[in-house]
């Protein structure tokens, strides 16, 4: 019998030709002994079938993928990668995945649907054109895949002819490398109208008396290279404040705080849109308080770039001033010189000093306007500078500093 040796080094497609020569042994002395016999034998070495794409094979990923989106995805995410190959010598294929497999999985498909059975062995990988249900495998990122920004997952799929393949043309196992790229999120960038500094501290009296909203100086105007369309919301001490949507220096036609295209002024189509923070009309925050508000900027659902960043939270503080007390500046007198004689007052040819004087101001305001009401028909206020009538005589914008400051001690009597 003729055998191929162990690990015979033959070449596919070749024919191995051998000749057997049978010669009578020298011990054969019979006169009928024949001449030697030559027999030719040929062994054909099959040519291995090539691995062929059966229609659904795809070695190009749909990525890059967003780590943020994957982390919250309730279902698996298709990578776009699929293996659908077989050979003429073998259609029954086993597949196995190796490499960075912690966050991915292979799923068996029949056409466009998950297949039953789900086993990754003995998959008959015919072309869809044959009517054999088009079985193949596809790669998915798992639900809530915990991948890091900037990662590249290196994967290897090994396709092995099933043990049922006995055709001599059956090819050796095939190894295919796949890469799945995870995007790095773009940074949030401040555009021209962004301002995270308030205009200063605010007077509770002015705010309470205002019949229109008061600008705080705070504005949000940020986006990223991956997403210009932004939703905003405000939380915290919001009872006295409100966000207003602006286009350039004017209020926008729509006050919706979602899907705001926050391009800079260089893009006239966007109108340089952003949001600004205002105190409401008649706002009544407590004197000495600090209002803490938080603005959350979220990429709109229309942003599908894998580099789209996570929502951004910005904290803003608004300081409400403590009202300064009114302080006697030295010449203030609240006690009258009276009582007075009606007879004397009736005949007096010049005004009579009551002894009463107003000379008060506050650290927050030295410029004082005064007005008199009540039984005013027989009395009058005069502006004084020290002990003399002042010039000017106007009862408005009187700088009521103390005499000690050298500010002429203006007051009224």
XYZ file of N, CA and C in Angstrom, residues 82-220:
417
model
N -18.837 42.745 9.670
C -19.524 41.462 9.524
C -18.606 40.474 8.814
N -18.757 39.199 9.139
C -17.998 38.146 8.459
C -18.975 37.213 7.763
N -18.779 37.107 6.439
C -19.653 36.251 5.635
C -18.830 35.702 4.464
N -17.990 34.731 4.787
C -17.137 34.135 3.763
C -17.164 32.609 3.901
N -16.975 31.971 2.786
C -16.793 30.520 2.778
C -16.028 30.171 1.512
N -15.826 28.889 1.302
C -15.068 28.440 0.131
C -15.872 27.384 -0.600
N -15.562 27.226 -1.869
C -16.282 26.227 -2.653
C -16.116 24.841 -2.060
N -14.977 24.640 -1.398
C -14.732 23.339 -0.806
C -15.363 23.174 0.559
N -15.886 24.272 1.141
C -16.473 24.171 2.477
C -17.382 25.363 2.743
N -18.664 25.121 3.033
C -19.623 26.183 3.365
C -19.914 26.232 4.870
N -19.580 25.182 5.607
C -19.894 25.100 7.037
C -18.714 25.681 7.833
N -18.958 26.838 8.451
C -17.864 27.606 9.049
C -18.087 27.784 10.558
N -17.008 27.650 11.329
C -16.979 27.998 12.752
C -16.245 29.334 12.886
N -16.732 30.211 13.755
C -16.058 31.501 13.944
C -15.762 31.710 15.429
N -14.659 32.403 15.696
C -14.273 32.735 17.067
C -13.642 34.117 17.060
N -13.864 34.859 18.136
C -13.367 36.230 18.255
C -12.351 36.299 19.380
N -11.278 37.055 19.155
C -10.264 37.235 20.196
C -9.770 38.683 20.143
N -9.000 39.065 21.153
C -8.492 40.434 21.243
C -9.219 41.204 22.333
N -9.516 42.489 22.059
C -10.197 43.357 23.044
C -11.701 43.087 23.009
N -12.087 41.948 23.570
C -13.465 41.476 23.408
C -14.387 41.837 24.565
N -13.863 42.543 25.584
C -14.667 42.777 26.778
C -15.949 43.550 26.541
N -15.962 44.432 25.549
C -17.127 45.292 25.332
C -17.821 45.019 23.996
N -17.467 43.925 23.334
C -18.070 43.603 22.042
C -18.602 42.175 22.056
N -19.425 41.866 21.065
C -19.957 40.507 20.939
C -20.289 40.219 19.475
N -20.122 38.944 19.094
C -20.522 38.485 17.771
C -21.934 37.924 17.850
N -22.742 38.301 16.867
C -24.127 37.821 16.828
C -24.367 37.173 15.467
N -24.952 36.014 15.477
C -25.257 35.307 14.229
C -26.529 35.871 13.612
N -26.458 36.098 12.324
C -27.588 36.678 11.591
C -28.017 35.774 10.447
N -29.318 35.862 10.123
C -29.873 35.245 8.917
C -30.493 36.384 8.127
N -29.822 36.802 7.085
C -30.282 37.980 6.363
C -30.132 39.203 7.246
N -31.243 39.945 7.437
C -31.191 41.150 8.252
C -31.671 40.940 9.664
N -31.837 39.700 10.105
C -32.386 39.424 11.433
C -31.467 38.494 12.210
N -31.555 38.609 13.540
C -30.796 37.692 14.393
C -31.248 36.258 14.114
N -30.278 35.378 13.993
C -30.576 34.004 13.578
C -30.914 33.101 14.761
N -31.640 32.074 14.459
C -31.849 30.944 15.355
C -31.434 29.695 14.577
N -30.470 28.921 15.068
C -29.790 29.021 16.367
C -28.752 30.148 16.395
N -28.290 30.456 17.640
C -27.320 31.536 17.804
C -25.884 31.037 17.813
N -25.703 29.724 17.734
C -24.363 29.137 17.835
C -23.432 29.690 16.768
N -22.161 29.885 17.151
C -21.167 30.420 16.225
C -20.351 29.303 15.568
N -20.927 28.107 15.522
C -20.255 26.985 14.854
C -21.195 26.376 13.822
N -20.572 25.739 12.814
C -21.311 25.058 11.748
C -22.347 25.986 11.089
N -21.867 27.217 10.754
C -22.734 28.196 10.090
C -22.581 28.007 8.587
N -23.683 27.666 7.932
C -23.630 27.471 6.483
C -23.621 28.835 5.810
N -22.442 29.266 5.362
C -22.279 30.617 4.825
C -22.367 30.605 3.308
N -23.599 30.416 2.836
C -23.870 30.576 1.415
C -24.197 32.023 1.131
N -24.202 32.351 -0.142
C -24.650 33.674 -0.572
C -26.163 33.736 -0.471
N -26.675 34.950 -0.274
C -28.126 35.144 -0.239
C -28.765 34.687 -1.543
N -28.012 34.763 -2.618
C -28.563 34.395 -3.930
C -28.913 32.920 -4.016
N -28.350 32.132 -3.105
C -28.627 30.691 -3.158
C -29.919 30.324 -2.445
N -30.497 31.280 -1.705
C -31.725 30.998 -0.957
C -31.479 30.216 0.300
N -30.265 30.288 0.847
C -29.927 29.532 2.054
C -29.915 30.407 3.305
N -30.786 31.428 3.318
C -30.997 32.278 4.495
C -29.826 33.185 4.852
N -28.792 33.171 4.033
C -27.765 34.202 4.166
C -27.172 34.300 5.577
N -26.841 33.176 6.200
C -26.298 33.191 7.557
C -24.874 33.756 7.563
N -24.594 34.578 8.576
C -23.282 35.188 8.751
C -23.201 35.683 10.190
N -22.112 36.381 10.558
C -21.995 36.953 11.905
C -21.691 38.444 11.791
N -22.204 39.195 12.771
C -21.968 40.635 12.828
C -21.404 41.002 14.201
N -20.588 42.050 14.213
C -19.968 42.507 15.462
C -20.746 43.679 16.046
N -21.015 43.612 17.354
C -21.725 44.676 18.059
C -20.927 45.117 19.286
N -21.067 46.391 19.629
C -20.649 46.866 20.944
C -21.773 46.559 21.913
N -21.455 46.084 23.086
C -22.468 45.673 24.043
C -23.287 46.871 24.542
N -24.471 46.601 25.051
C -25.266 47.639 25.711
C -24.456 48.214 26.872
N -24.472 49.553 26.963
C -23.740 50.290 28.006
C -22.264 49.897 28.024
N -21.695 49.791 26.842
C -20.275 49.432 26.724
C -19.412 50.464 27.447
N -18.509 49.981 28.295
C -17.639 50.862 29.075
C -16.301 50.997 28.357
N -16.289 51.849 27.346
C -15.068 52.097 26.578
C -14.550 53.492 26.911
N -13.280 53.720 26.677
C -12.667 55.014 26.970
C -12.506 55.823 25.690
N -12.610 57.145 25.851
C -12.404 58.028 24.705
C -11.010 57.812 24.133
N -10.933 57.760 22.814
C -9.652 57.589 22.148
C -9.190 56.151 22.014
N -9.937 55.197 22.590
C -9.555 53.780 22.480
C -9.646 53.286 21.039
N -8.822 52.325 20.708
C -8.969 51.547 19.471
C -9.020 50.081 19.895
N -10.154 49.448 19.675
C -10.302 48.045 20.032
C -9.753 47.193 18.892
N -8.752 46.377 19.212
C -8.134 45.489 18.218
C -8.728 44.090 18.373
N -9.361 43.619 17.311
C -10.068 42.343 17.363
C -9.611 41.439 16.228
N -9.702 40.149 16.480
C -9.348 39.159 15.458
C -10.466 38.132 15.370
N -10.943 37.899 14.159
C -11.921 36.844 13.943
C -11.215 35.707 13.199
N -11.382 34.490 13.705
C -10.803 33.310 13.064
C -11.944 32.448 12.545
N -11.941 32.235 11.226
C -12.947 31.387 10.582
C -12.304 30.042 10.263
N -12.908 28.983 10.784
C -12.346 27.635 10.626
C -13.370 26.729 9.941
N -12.995 26.014 8.887
C -13.928 25.062 8.291
C -14.395 24.052 9.341
N -15.672 23.798 9.373
C -16.229 22.844 10.323
C -15.710 21.432 10.033
N -15.725 20.593 11.082
C -15.238 19.217 10.915
C -16.017 18.435 9.861
N -17.220 18.915 9.541
C -18.022 18.207 8.538
C -17.502 18.426 7.128
N -16.576 19.361 6.934
C -16.035 19.636 5.601
C -14.949 18.615 5.271
N -15.239 17.734 4.323
C -14.295 16.671 3.941
C -13.786 16.827 2.518
N -14.276 17.820 1.810
C -13.814 18.070 0.443
C -12.321 18.400 0.503
N -11.503 17.760 -0.354
C -10.054 18.032 -0.312
C -9.690 19.473 -0.640
N -10.642 20.211 -1.171
C -10.362 21.625 -1.485
C -10.586 22.545 -0.283
N -10.990 21.971 0.855
C -11.259 22.765 2.058
C -10.034 23.611 2.420
N -10.208 24.942 2.611
C -9.056 25.818 2.888
C -8.661 25.773 4.354
N -7.466 26.276 4.670
C -7.060 26.380 6.074
C -7.848 27.508 6.754
N -7.834 27.588 8.094
C -8.524 28.670 8.785
C -8.074 30.041 8.282
N -9.012 30.976 8.350
C -8.746 32.344 7.888
C -8.782 33.280 9.088
N -7.795 34.140 9.200
C -7.743 35.133 10.279
C -7.961 36.529 9.691
N -8.914 37.263 10.267
C -9.231 38.625 9.813
C -9.111 39.577 11.001
N -8.428 40.690 10.807
C -8.275 41.692 11.869
C -9.300 42.810 11.696
N -9.889 43.216 12.795
C -10.855 44.324 12.801
C -10.429 45.358 13.845
N -10.698 46.629 13.555
C -10.455 47.700 14.506
C -11.746 48.488 14.715
N -12.039 48.811 15.966
C -13.182 49.656 16.311
C -12.639 50.871 17.055
N -12.825 52.045 16.484
C -12.263 53.280 17.055
C -13.307 54.018 17.885
N -12.904 54.415 19.091
C -13.749 55.220 19.975
C -13.270 56.669 19.883
N -14.190 57.576 19.569
C -13.833 58.976 19.362
C -13.443 59.657 20.674
N -12.643 60.698 20.547
C -12.346 61.589 21.675
C -13.285 62.782 21.590
N -14.019 63.042 22.666
C -15.015 64.122 22.654
C -14.343 65.473 22.446
N -14.981 66.320 21.656
C -14.487 67.673 21.422
C -14.680 68.523 22.679
N -13.827 69.517 22.846
C -13.944 70.424 23.985
C -15.051 71.449 23.768
N -15.629 71.913 24.863
C -16.528 73.062 24.817
C -15.669 74.320 24.654
N -16.059 75.178 23.728
C -15.277 76.376 23.413
C -16.131 77.619 23.642
N -15.554 78.619 24.308
C -16.254 79.886 24.504
C -16.276 80.681 23.201
N -17.461 81.161 22.836
C -17.595 82.055 21.700
C -17.635 83.495 22.217
N -17.791 84.458 21.301
C -17.533 85.858 21.627
C -18.449 86.454 22.683
N -19.676 85.928 22.836
C -20.630 86.550 23.748
C -20.654 85.888 25.128
N -19.836 84.884 25.335
C -19.841 84.206 26.621
C -19.237 85.103 27.700
N -19.891 85.161 28.856
C -19.385 85.978 29.962
C -19.827 85.344 31.268
N -18.866 84.886 32.068
C -19.210 84.239 33.330
C -18.894 85.123 34.531
N -18.826 86.446 34.290
C -18.624 87.407 35.376
C -19.828 88.331 35.451
N -20.449 88.389 36.631
C -21.588 89.291 36.809
C -21.121 90.743 36.769
N -22.057 91.645 36.520
C -21.731 93.069 36.396
C -21.308 93.679 37.724
N -21.511 92.998 38.817
C -21.175 93.503 40.144
C -22.205 93.021 41.124
N -22.257 93.670 42.281
C -23.330 93.368 43.223
C -24.537 94.222 42.844
N -25.718 93.779 43.279
C -26.956 94.409 42.843
C -27.745 94.925 44.045
N -28.365 96.083 43.835
C -29.147 96.706 44.900
C -30.511 96.039 45.010
N -30.872 95.526 46.173
C -32.203 94.929 46.320
C -33.312 95.958 46.140
N -33.045 97.228 46.515
C -34.051 98.275 46.365
C -34.294 98.588 44.901
N -33.192 98.684 44.128
C -33.332 98.971 42.694
C -34.049 97.836 41.980
N -33.694 96.597 42.355
C -34.329 95.455 41.703
C -35.826 95.410 42.012
N -36.173 95.643 43.279
C -37.582 95.581 43.671
C -38.404 96.674 43.007
N -37.762 97.811 42.763
C -38.494 98.919 42.169
C -38.470 98.940 40.655
N -37.778 97.973 40.041
C -37.650 97.982 38.585
C -38.920 97.462 37.917
N -39.341 98.174 36.891
C -40.526 97.748 36.127
C -40.146 96.913 34.905
N -38.862 96.665 34.731
C -38.395 95.819 33.623
C -37.253 94.956 34.129
N -36.889 93.941 33.369
C -35.826 93.041 33.812
C -34.491 93.771 33.839
N -33.576 93.278 34.681
C -32.258 93.892 34.876
C -31.177 92.918 34.428
N -30.286 93.369 33.551
C -29.201 92.511 33.058
C -28.215 92.211 34.176
N -27.788 90.958 34.250
C -26.783 90.574 35.245
C -25.362 90.649 34.692
N -25.237 90.706 33.370
C -23.920 90.653 32.744
C -23.475 89.240 32.409
N -24.168 88.239 32.937
C -23.806 86.849 32.685
C -24.428 86.359 31.376
N -23.647 85.626 30.590
C -24.139 85.106 29.305
C -23.464 83.780 29.006
N -24.185 82.903 28.327
C -23.631 81.608 27.907
C -23.633 81.543 26.390
